Amino acid sequence: MTTSSSERGVSLGMPELPAPAYPDDVRARLEADAREVIARYPDSRSALLPLLHLVQSEEGHVTRTGMRFCADVLGLTTAEVTAVATFYTMYRRRPSGDYQVGVCTNTLCAVMGGDAIFEELQEHLGVGNGETTEDGKVTLEHIECNAACDFAPVVMVNWEFFDNQTPASAKRLVDDLREGRTVEPTRGAPLCTFKETARILAGFPDERPGAVEASGGAGPASLVGLRLARGETAPARVVHPRDGAPRDRDVHEPSPSEHLSSHDAPQDTSASDPAHPAGPTAEEGE
C-alpha cells in the first residue's frame, strides 16, 4: 500500500510565479537612470552592483521585481542577478527601516563594548538582529567590521560613523532617530534616509547643500601613518623605563588634546562603564 505526499505531510508546493513588473512610470524613470549607470562601464554586466543599489533606493530593499528589472536591462538571467543580490549583505532582501543601525561586534569593537551596545539596543528597541522597529524607523543589525577599529566601539547609521559609543549614547541615538530629531555623525556627511543612501551608492550625486564637502570622514587616528610618512607628526612619545628614570633625550609629553583615539586616551566607552562591562561578567568556570 502506498501513501500520497499529502498523507505523509509533505507539501510539494507550487512553482513561484514570475515577479511583477514595475508600474510603467516607475520603470521609465528607472530605465533612464539605468542607462546613465550602464554608460559608465565598457561591459554592461559590470553595472549590476550599482543597479541593485538603484532598485533598492526605490523600495528600500531589493525585491524580486527589482532583480527582474536588473536582469532585463543587462541581458542577464534572474538567477545570475539573484546570486549577486544574495551574496552581498548591503542588499536587503526584506523591508527595512529608514535608518540601518549597524553595531560592530568584531574583535576590537566587541572587547571595547560593542557586544554590550548590541545587547542593550536589542532590548531597548524590542527587536532582534536584522529586525525593524514597529514604526519602520530603525533596522538593527550587528556588523562584522566597520573598518574603524581606531574609534572602537563604533556604530554606523546608513553607513555614517558614530565613534566611541556607549550603551547610553547608542540608545539616545536610536531614540533621536525615531523621534525625527537631527543627528550628526562623528565624521562624514549628514545623515539621510536609507533609500537616499542607496541612490548615492548607485553613483548619483548627493545634491544636499554641503553634504559633499562634509564627506570623506577619515579621523586623525586613521591618518597617523600618512602623517608619519610626510614627517608631519609631533615628536614621538617615549615611555620611560620601569625604573622611572628618563633617558638622556627629549621626551614629548602630549597634551590631552593630542590624543588620537580611544586606544591612547580615556574615553567614555562601555569598556570604562562599570554598569556595562565590555567583557563577560561571570567568573571563570561558571
mmCIF file of C-alpha atoms in Angstrom:
data_model
loop_
_atom_site.group_PDB
_atom_site.id
_atom_site.type_symbol
_atom_site.label_atom_id
_atom_site.label_comp_id
_atom_site.label_asym_id
_atom_site.label_seq_id
_atom_site.Cartn_x
_atom_site.Cartn_y
_atom_site.Cartn_z
ATOM 1 C CA MET A 1 0.000 0.000 0.000
ATOM 2 C CA THR A 2 1.325 3.404 -0.912
ATOM 3 C CA THR A 3 0.566 6.777 0.643
ATOM 4 C CA SER A 4 0.278 10.106 -1.108
ATOM 5 C CA SER A 5 2.582 13.028 -0.375
ATOM 6 C CA SER A 6 -0.285 14.877 1.339
ATOM 7 C CA GLU A 7 -0.918 11.890 3.607
ATOM 8 C CA ARG A 8 2.782 11.847 4.536
ATOM 9 C CA GLY A 9 2.606 15.553 5.462
ATOM 10 C CA VAL A 10 4.853 16.578 2.570
ATOM 11 C CA SER A 11 3.963 19.708 0.619
ATOM 12 C CA LEU A 12 5.431 19.792 -2.865
ATOM 13 C CA GLY A 13 4.316 23.407 -3.292
ATOM 14 C CA MET A 14 3.670 25.332 -6.473
ATOM 15 C CA PRO A 15 6.224 26.991 -8.748
ATOM 16 C CA GLU A 16 6.753 30.630 -7.848
ATOM 17 C CA LEU A 17 5.069 32.998 -10.256
ATOM 18 C CA PRO A 18 7.242 35.478 -12.161
ATOM 19 C CA ALA A 19 7.901 38.720 -10.328
ATOM 20 C CA PRO A 20 5.510 41.536 -11.225
ATOM 21 C CA ALA A 21 6.876 44.405 -13.276
ATOM 22 C CA TYR A 22 7.231 47.965 -12.048
ATOM 23 C CA PRO A 23 4.415 50.345 -12.984
ATOM 24 C CA ASP A 24 5.088 51.978 -16.346
ATOM 25 C CA ASP A 25 6.018 55.379 -14.901
ATOM 26 C CA VAL A 26 8.428 53.858 -12.343
ATOM 27 C CA ARG A 27 10.055 51.634 -14.949
ATOM 28 C CA ALA A 28 10.529 54.548 -17.348
ATOM 29 C CA ARG A 29 12.236 56.588 -14.622
ATOM 30 C CA LEU A 30 14.454 53.688 -13.559
ATOM 31 C CA GLU A 31 15.363 52.870 -17.153
ATOM 32 C CA ALA A 32 16.621 56.429 -17.665
ATOM 33 C CA ASP A 33 18.745 56.123 -14.521
ATOM 34 C CA ALA A 34 19.934 52.652 -15.543
ATOM 35 C CA ARG A 35 21.134 53.900 -18.934
ATOM 36 C CA GLU A 36 23.224 56.525 -17.166
ATOM 37 C CA VAL A 37 24.769 53.899 -14.902
ATOM 38 C CA ILE A 38 25.425 51.365 -17.665
ATOM 39 C CA ALA A 39 27.136 54.000 -19.811
ATOM 40 C CA ARG A 40 29.935 54.242 -17.230
ATOM 41 C CA TYR A 41 31.174 50.714 -17.939
ATOM 42 C CA PRO A 42 32.714 49.072 -21.021
ATOM 43 C CA ASP A 43 30.872 45.850 -20.127
ATOM 44 C CA SER A 44 27.237 46.338 -19.131
ATOM 45 C CA ARG A 45 27.387 43.403 -16.727
ATOM 46 C CA SER A 46 29.734 45.480 -14.535
ATOM 47 C CA ALA A 47 26.816 47.802 -13.797
ATOM 48 C CA LEU A 48 24.941 45.158 -11.807
ATOM 49 C CA LEU A 49 26.123 46.243 -8.347
ATOM 50 C CA PRO A 50 25.127 49.914 -8.736
ATOM 51 C CA LEU A 51 21.860 48.895 -10.383
ATOM 52 C CA LEU A 52 20.991 46.780 -7.356
ATOM 53 C CA HIS A 53 21.552 49.874 -5.226
ATOM 54 C CA LEU A 54 19.316 51.787 -7.625
ATOM 55 C CA VAL A 55 16.375 49.401 -7.290
ATOM 56 C CA GLN A 56 16.981 49.279 -3.538
ATOM 57 C CA SER A 57 16.536 53.053 -3.456
ATOM 58 C CA GLU A 58 13.077 52.592 -4.955
ATOM 59 C CA GLU A 59 11.547 50.287 -2.349
ATOM 60 C CA GLY A 60 14.063 50.219 0.484
ATOM 61 C CA HIS A 61 15.142 46.665 -0.277
ATOM 62 C CA VAL A 62 15.912 44.517 -3.320
ATOM 63 C CA THR A 63 12.653 42.924 -4.376
ATOM 64 C CA ARG A 64 12.052 40.220 -6.953
ATOM 65 C CA THR A 65 10.694 42.964 -9.178
ATOM 66 C CA GLY A 66 13.948 44.891 -8.768
ATOM 67 C CA MET A 67 16.024 41.844 -9.655
ATOM 68 C CA ARG A 68 13.850 41.199 -12.697
ATOM 69 C CA PHE A 69 14.405 44.793 -13.787
ATOM 70 C CA CYS A 70 18.192 44.454 -13.441
ATOM 71 C CA ALA A 71 18.138 41.215 -15.421
ATOM 72 C CA ASP A 72 16.074 42.782 -18.215
ATOM 73 C CA VAL A 73 18.222 45.893 -18.714
ATOM 74 C CA LEU A 74 21.522 43.965 -18.503
ATOM 75 C CA GLY A 75 20.527 40.929 -20.546
ATOM 76 C CA LEU A 76 21.122 38.554 -17.624
ATOM 77 C CA THR A 77 19.030 35.787 -16.125
ATOM 78 C CA THR A 78 17.221 36.408 -12.859
ATOM 79 C CA ALA A 79 19.301 33.574 -11.403
ATOM 80 C CA GLU A 80 22.506 35.471 -12.172
ATOM 81 C CA VAL A 81 21.139 38.634 -10.562
ATOM 82 C CA THR A 82 19.830 36.752 -7.538
ATOM 83 C CA ALA A 83 23.234 35.130 -6.986
ATOM 84 C CA VAL A 84 24.808 38.585 -6.619
ATOM 85 C CA ALA A 85 21.980 40.179 -4.621
ATOM 86 C CA THR A 86 22.052 37.387 -2.051
ATOM 87 C CA PHE A 87 25.839 37.400 -1.706
ATOM 88 C CA TYR A 88 26.353 40.988 -0.510
ATOM 89 C CA THR A 89 24.845 41.968 2.820
ATOM 90 C CA MET A 90 24.371 45.618 1.807
ATOM 91 C CA TYR A 91 21.454 44.477 -0.349
ATOM 92 C CA ARG A 92 18.389 43.982 1.852
ATOM 93 C CA ARG A 93 16.056 41.148 0.949
ATOM 94 C CA ARG A 94 13.105 42.295 3.042
ATOM 95 C CA PRO A 95 11.572 45.642 4.048
ATOM 96 C CA SER A 96 13.926 47.709 6.199
ATOM 97 C CA GLY A 97 13.756 50.845 8.271
ATOM 98 C CA ASP A 98 14.589 54.401 7.309
ATOM 99 C CA TYR A 99 17.801 54.031 9.314
ATOM 100 C CA GLN A 100 20.046 50.976 9.255
ATOM 101 C CA VAL A 101 21.803 50.917 12.627
ATOM 102 C CA GLY A 102 24.817 48.618 12.490
ATOM 103 C CA VAL A 103 26.789 47.781 15.618
ATOM 104 C CA CYS A 104 30.266 46.405 15.088
ATOM 105 C CA THR A 105 30.730 43.194 17.074
ATOM 106 C CA ASN A 106 34.032 42.142 15.564
ATOM 107 C CA THR A 107 37.038 41.554 17.779
ATOM 108 C CA LEU A 108 38.206 45.001 18.839
ATOM 109 C CA CYS A 109 34.814 46.697 18.976
ATOM 110 C CA ALA A 110 33.445 43.693 20.860
ATOM 111 C CA VAL A 111 36.053 43.821 23.616
ATOM 112 C CA MET A 112 35.696 47.616 23.809
ATOM 113 C CA GLY A 113 31.962 47.261 24.400
ATOM 114 C CA GLY A 114 30.268 46.537 21.084
ATOM 115 C CA ASP A 115 28.622 43.371 22.391
ATOM 116 C CA ALA A 116 27.139 45.277 25.329
ATOM 117 C CA ILE A 117 25.844 48.001 22.997
ATOM 118 C CA PHE A 118 24.209 45.484 20.670
ATOM 119 C CA GLU A 119 22.550 43.581 23.512
ATOM 120 C CA GLU A 120 21.178 46.755 25.084
ATOM 121 C CA LEU A 121 19.856 48.081 21.780
ATOM 122 C CA GLN A 122 18.030 44.814 21.119
ATOM 123 C CA GLU A 123 16.302 45.086 24.478
ATOM 124 C CA HIS A 124 15.709 48.833 24.165
ATOM 125 C CA LEU A 125 14.179 48.587 20.674
ATOM 126 C CA GLY A 126 12.447 45.248 21.186
ATOM 127 C CA VAL A 127 13.951 43.751 18.020
ATOM 128 C CA GLY A 128 16.481 41.084 17.145
ATOM 129 C CA ASN A 129 19.318 41.084 14.654
ATOM 130 C CA GLY A 130 18.120 42.221 11.229
ATOM 131 C CA GLU A 131 14.692 43.209 12.523
ATOM 132 C CA THR A 132 12.898 46.540 12.219
ATOM 133 C CA THR A 133 11.008 48.519 14.839
ATOM 134 C CA GLU A 134 7.222 48.648 14.519
ATOM 135 C CA ASP A 135 7.307 52.294 13.430
ATOM 136 C CA GLY A 136 9.530 51.375 10.476
ATOM 137 C CA LYS A 137 12.245 53.781 11.553
ATOM 138 C CA VAL A 138 15.176 51.610 12.668
ATOM 139 C CA THR A 139 16.579 48.298 11.493
ATOM 140 C CA LEU A 140 19.175 46.896 13.894
ATOM 141 C CA GLU A 141 21.972 44.563 12.883
ATOM 142 C CA HIS A 142 25.386 43.511 14.037
ATOM 143 C CA ILE A 143 28.222 44.087 11.588
ATOM 144 C CA GLU A 144 31.438 42.129 11.420
ATOM 145 C CA CYS A 145 33.651 45.183 10.869
ATOM 146 C CA ASN A 146 33.088 48.869 10.250
ATOM 147 C CA ALA A 147 36.770 49.423 9.331
ATOM 148 C CA ALA A 148 37.127 51.951 12.140
ATOM 149 C CA CYS A 149 38.954 49.995 14.837
ATOM 150 C CA ASP A 150 40.772 53.116 15.994
ATOM 151 C CA PHE A 151 37.451 54.559 17.169
ATOM 152 C CA ALA A 152 36.021 51.433 18.801
ATOM 153 C CA PRO A 153 33.301 50.732 19.682
ATOM 154 C CA VAL A 154 31.661 52.036 16.523
ATOM 155 C CA VAL A 155 28.039 52.250 15.422
ATOM 156 C CA MET A 156 27.059 53.129 11.864
ATOM 157 C CA VAL A 157 23.771 54.613 10.700
ATOM 158 C CA ASN A 158 23.205 54.284 6.950
ATOM 159 C CA TRP A 159 26.992 53.843 6.674
ATOM 160 C CA GLU A 160 27.888 57.059 8.519
ATOM 161 C CA PHE A 161 30.174 56.806 11.559
ATOM 162 C CA PHE A 162 29.254 57.257 15.198
ATOM 163 C CA ASP A 163 32.511 56.680 17.065
ATOM 164 C CA ASN A 164 33.408 55.774 20.671
ATOM 165 C CA GLN A 165 29.877 54.775 21.571
ATOM 166 C CA THR A 166 28.442 53.570 24.876
ATOM 167 C CA PRO A 167 25.178 51.751 25.545
ATOM 168 C CA ALA A 168 23.717 55.020 26.821
ATOM 169 C CA SER A 169 24.833 57.094 23.822
ATOM 170 C CA ALA A 170 23.660 54.416 21.381
ATOM 171 C CA LYS A 171 20.208 54.352 22.982
ATOM 172 C CA ARG A 172 19.991 58.145 22.765
ATOM 173 C CA LEU A 173 20.995 57.867 19.110
ATOM 174 C CA VAL A 174 18.205 55.461 18.139
ATOM 175 C CA ASP A 175 15.664 57.406 20.215
ATOM 176 C CA ASP A 176 16.591 60.594 18.349
ATOM 177 C CA LEU A 177 16.269 58.797 15.014
ATOM 178 C CA ARG A 178 12.816 57.503 15.892
ATOM 179 C CA GLU A 179 11.656 60.911 17.120
ATOM 180 C CA GLY A 180 12.910 62.679 13.994
ATOM 181 C CA ARG A 181 15.499 64.773 15.795
ATOM 182 C CA THR A 182 18.625 65.905 13.938
ATOM 183 C CA VAL A 183 21.542 63.543 14.475
ATOM 184 C CA GLU A 184 25.090 64.435 13.468
ATOM 185 C CA PRO A 185 27.614 61.692 12.622
ATOM 186 C CA THR A 186 31.020 61.882 14.294
ATOM 187 C CA ARG A 187 32.552 62.468 10.864
ATOM 188 C CA GLY A 188 31.362 62.366 7.310
ATOM 189 C CA ALA A 189 28.246 63.600 5.551
ATOM 190 C CA PRO A 190 24.973 64.425 7.288
ATOM 191 C CA LEU A 191 22.508 61.575 7.629
ATOM 192 C CA CYS A 192 19.887 60.839 5.016
ATOM 193 C CA THR A 193 17.370 58.017 4.749
ATOM 194 C CA PHE A 194 18.355 54.521 3.673
ATOM 195 C CA LYS A 195 16.637 54.955 0.299
ATOM 196 C CA GLU A 196 18.551 58.185 -0.300
ATOM 197 C CA THR A 197 21.777 56.471 0.754
ATOM 198 C CA ALA A 198 21.124 53.642 -1.702
ATOM 199 C CA ARG A 199 20.737 56.098 -4.570
ATOM 200 C CA ILE A 200 24.031 57.755 -3.671
ATOM 201 C CA LEU A 201 25.696 54.333 -3.590
ATOM 202 C CA ALA A 202 24.302 53.724 -7.066
ATOM 203 C CA GLY A 203 26.552 56.562 -8.191
ATOM 204 C CA PHE A 204 24.209 59.530 -8.298
ATOM 205 C CA PRO A 205 25.335 62.826 -6.757
ATOM 206 C CA ASP A 206 24.363 63.849 -3.252
ATOM 207 C CA GLU A 207 22.650 67.146 -4.015
ATOM 208 C CA ARG A 208 22.109 68.268 -0.410
ATOM 209 C CA PRO A 209 23.858 71.575 0.273
ATOM 210 C CA GLY A 210 27.221 70.997 1.949
ATOM 211 C CA ALA A 211 26.926 67.206 2.006
ATOM 212 C CA VAL A 212 29.804 66.526 -0.382
ATOM 213 C CA GLU A 213 32.118 68.933 1.419
ATOM 214 C CA ALA A 214 31.345 67.209 4.726
ATOM 215 C CA SER A 215 32.163 63.698 3.488
ATOM 216 C CA GLY A 216 35.481 61.897 3.382
ATOM 217 C CA GLY A 217 35.487 61.250 7.108
ATOM 218 C CA ALA A 218 38.880 59.761 7.945
ATOM 219 C CA GLY A 219 39.639 60.795 11.518
ATOM 220 C CA PRO A 220 43.038 61.781 12.956
ATOM 221 C CA ALA A 221 43.698 58.299 14.354
ATOM 222 C CA SER A 222 43.275 56.816 10.876
ATOM 223 C CA LEU A 223 45.808 59.200 9.359
ATOM 224 C CA VAL A 224 48.745 58.690 11.725
ATOM 225 C CA GLY A 225 50.665 56.554 9.232
ATOM 226 C CA LEU A 226 50.220 59.121 6.484
ATOM 227 C CA ARG A 227 51.364 61.919 8.786
ATOM 228 C CA LEU A 228 54.421 59.904 9.779
ATOM 229 C CA ALA A 229 55.288 59.332 6.125
ATOM 230 C CA ARG A 230 55.073 63.056 5.494
ATOM 231 C CA GLY A 231 57.035 63.920 8.611
ATOM 232 C CA GLU A 232 54.128 65.971 9.915
ATOM 233 C CA THR A 233 53.659 64.401 13.331
ATOM 234 C CA ALA A 234 54.773 65.857 16.629
ATOM 235 C CA PRO A 235 57.819 64.244 18.302
ATOM 236 C CA ALA A 236 57.068 60.715 19.372
ATOM 237 C CA ARG A 237 56.144 59.948 22.921
ATOM 238 C CA VAL A 238 58.786 57.957 24.759
ATOM 239 C CA VAL A 239 57.779 55.580 27.531
ATOM 240 C CA HIS A 240 60.164 55.760 30.489
ATOM 241 C CA PRO A 241 61.790 52.511 31.597
ATOM 242 C CA ARG A 242 60.277 50.669 34.536
ATOM 243 C CA ASP A 243 62.668 52.296 36.999
ATOM 244 C CA GLY A 244 61.094 55.636 36.081
ATOM 245 C CA ALA A 245 64.397 57.258 35.146
ATOM 246 C CA PRO A 246 64.241 59.231 31.892
ATOM 247 C CA ARG A 247 66.866 58.658 29.235
ATOM 248 C CA ASP A 248 69.127 61.431 28.005
ATOM 249 C CA ARG A 249 66.791 62.523 25.241
ATOM 250 C CA ASP A 250 63.949 64.896 24.697
ATOM 251 C CA VAL A 251 60.625 63.451 25.688
ATOM 252 C CA HIS A 252 57.396 64.831 24.290
ATOM 253 C CA GLU A 253 54.561 64.743 26.782
ATOM 254 C CA PRO A 254 51.311 65.093 24.812
ATOM 255 C CA SER A 255 48.559 67.354 25.992
ATOM 256 C CA PRO A 256 45.053 65.890 26.326
ATOM 257 C CA SER A 257 44.109 67.484 23.011
ATOM 258 C CA GLU A 258 46.776 65.431 21.215
ATOM 259 C CA HIS A 259 45.191 62.087 21.984
ATOM 260 C CA LEU A 260 44.298 60.476 18.693
ATOM 261 C CA SER A 261 41.945 57.657 19.504
ATOM 262 C CA SER A 262 40.178 55.668 22.160
ATOM 263 C CA HIS A 263 43.264 53.491 22.443
ATOM 264 C CA ASP A 264 45.555 56.163 23.865
ATOM 265 C CA ALA A 265 43.118 58.476 25.619
ATOM 266 C CA PRO A 266 40.465 57.967 28.294
ATOM 267 C CA GLN A 267 37.055 57.724 26.658
ATOM 268 C CA ASP A 268 33.568 57.285 27.991
ATOM 269 C CA THR A 269 33.080 53.956 26.272
ATOM 270 C CA SER A 270 31.285 50.894 27.538
ATOM 271 C CA ALA A 271 34.686 49.455 28.420
ATOM 272 C CA SER A 272 35.021 52.088 31.137
ATOM 273 C CA ASP A 273 31.403 51.976 32.297
ATOM 274 C CA PRO A 274 31.063 49.741 35.376
ATOM 275 C CA ALA A 275 27.348 49.331 34.722
ATOM 276 C CA HIS A 276 28.026 47.923 31.252
ATOM 277 C CA PRO A 277 31.275 45.951 31.259
ATOM 278 C CA ALA A 278 32.708 45.085 27.904
ATOM 279 C CA GLY A 279 33.734 41.567 28.821
ATOM 280 C CA PRO A 280 31.958 38.624 30.438
ATOM 281 C CA THR A 281 30.679 39.184 33.957
ATOM 282 C CA ALA A 282 30.643 35.547 35.023
ATOM 283 C CA GLU A 283 33.520 34.061 36.949
ATOM 284 C CA GLU A 284 35.752 31.593 35.162
ATOM 285 C CA GLY A 285 34.266 28.147 35.167
ATOM 286 C CA GLU A 286 30.654 29.300 35.593
#
